[in-house]
Amino acid sequence: MDSLTEAFPVLRLSDKGSESVEDVVVRESPLTIILNDQELATLLCTPADLKHLAIGFLFSEGLVKGRDRIRKVMVDERVGVVRVEADGIEDTGGNAVFKRFITSGCGRGASFYSAADVQGRIKVDSRLEITASEILALVRGFQGRSTLYRATGGVHSAALCDTRGILLFSEDIGRHNAIDKIFGQCIWADIVTDDRIVITSGRISSEILIKVARRNIPMIVSKSAPTNLGLNLATDLGVTLVGFARGKRMNVYTHDWRVKRDD
Amino acid sequence: MDSLTEAFPVLRLSDKGSESVEDVVVRESPLTIILNDQELATLLCTPADLKHLAIGFLFSEGLVKGRDRIRKVMVDERVGVVRVEADGIEDTGGNAVFKRFITSGCGRGASFYSAADVQGRIKVDSRLEITASEILALVRGFQGRSTLYRATGGVHSAALCDTRGILLFSEDIGRHNAIDKIFGQCIWADIVTDDRIVITSGRISSEILIKVARRNIPMIVSKSAPTNLGLNLATDLGVTLVGFARGKRMNVYTHDWRVKRDD
């Protein structure tokens, strides 16, 4: 935790006057991912769980299909490099791999241009059901876990849950990174994601929805808003999308049969 | 505004029971940018101000240096394509252009790996001064302008200001896009950014700070948190960074001589 934050002097102004204090801010570090000796990408991230982030990123980008394809992962935390050796990487023919990589981030790219691109490829199959009060309990537990957010206000968080509680939790300055860290860990440790629930602190855009559907996850929950493209994909891909889950309220936008009303 | 949102049926659950209502969600659309007949990137964005977004993106990525380099901009709103013809584009030699493009987004890349990469290139030169109460008045005006956010909860916003008020304002699902739309408009219409102030709804990470410093803007204000890399760059590049500007409070992290206390 300590290595994830930094103390910084700040002049704090309010209607009570000004004071010079120390503030705790979140660290942001570059992580370079090298796949089979080819430098692929440099992400800016919270410097924790670098191995899982790299694996999750490669999976999200469609480059590494699963655990059995990964031969070796070497992490150099000091310089911020993860080297992955993997089998079955498509020959990308020059630019192609980079072109695919113009993706991700806050509205900063598209792995898929439209719902049509992903239809037929993935469709979540799960009979998961959960009550509304169980969802709200998960969200409360999720907020209680966000220690780095409470210290700095500067990170997103993500969690993998079942109906009873949180199984995996991560925090990162990027909402995509936080989810990739979770999925990277699932892939690396063979943790099943079927019938699980993902909670994210961020907005649910098309890219987030596609990440989740690719892991066959039937439900995503956020305290924030969805986009129309996120909703259309959720409808088509069989994902229950819950937005604005705060306090005692939530909006169930798609496939609401999975959410049971409490008696 | 209407074309920027979509009505979506939602099951709203609360401790008062459930109701089926219509919710308004923000639209997310792909925008493909073509520079000199080469397809460069597809961004996901709020489909407004596409021309400014494309120009701002090309400037942020360092590909188009200024207005005088741009020969022609053609916008096809229906299919989401902006074609830009520009002079003085470096020959990027195959992969180079794409490699550079692995950037941006929520902790999803790095145009610059460290402060050292940008030092010496840009250093903001401005004697701008503003009082704390003027900053808070700008933030109040900024929040009042965020109509799409109030309708959907799903967008970031950005503004260019002087000490007296907001000059330009934009909203987008991406915090980078919102700022690129502002700067794209400045470049296209020859709007001076020296001695101006940028307000953003998003966190201030290294990439946001670099964007602002490149426009010689001496102050960035956010209601959200900064990262340590954003702060280190602000220190080195001469930018006053104000975070957590909410209600009557704010944190002035760097170059606080520009913020005058009210008497």
Coordinates of N, CA and C in Angstrom, one line a residue, chain B residues 178 211 222 242 259:
Chain B
A178 N -13.0 14.9 -24.1 CA -13.6 16.2 -23.7 C -12.5 17.3 -23.8
K211 N -1.0 17.2 -22.1 CA -1.9 17.9 -23.0 C -2.0 19.4 -22.8
S222 N -9.5 20.7 -11.1 CA -10.4 19.5 -11.2 C -11.1 19.3 -9.8
V242 N -4.7 22.4 -9.4 CA -5.6 22.5 -8.4 C -6.5 21.3 -8.4
V259 N -2.2 31.5 -7.3 CA -3.5 31.6 -6.6 C -3.4 32.6 -5.4

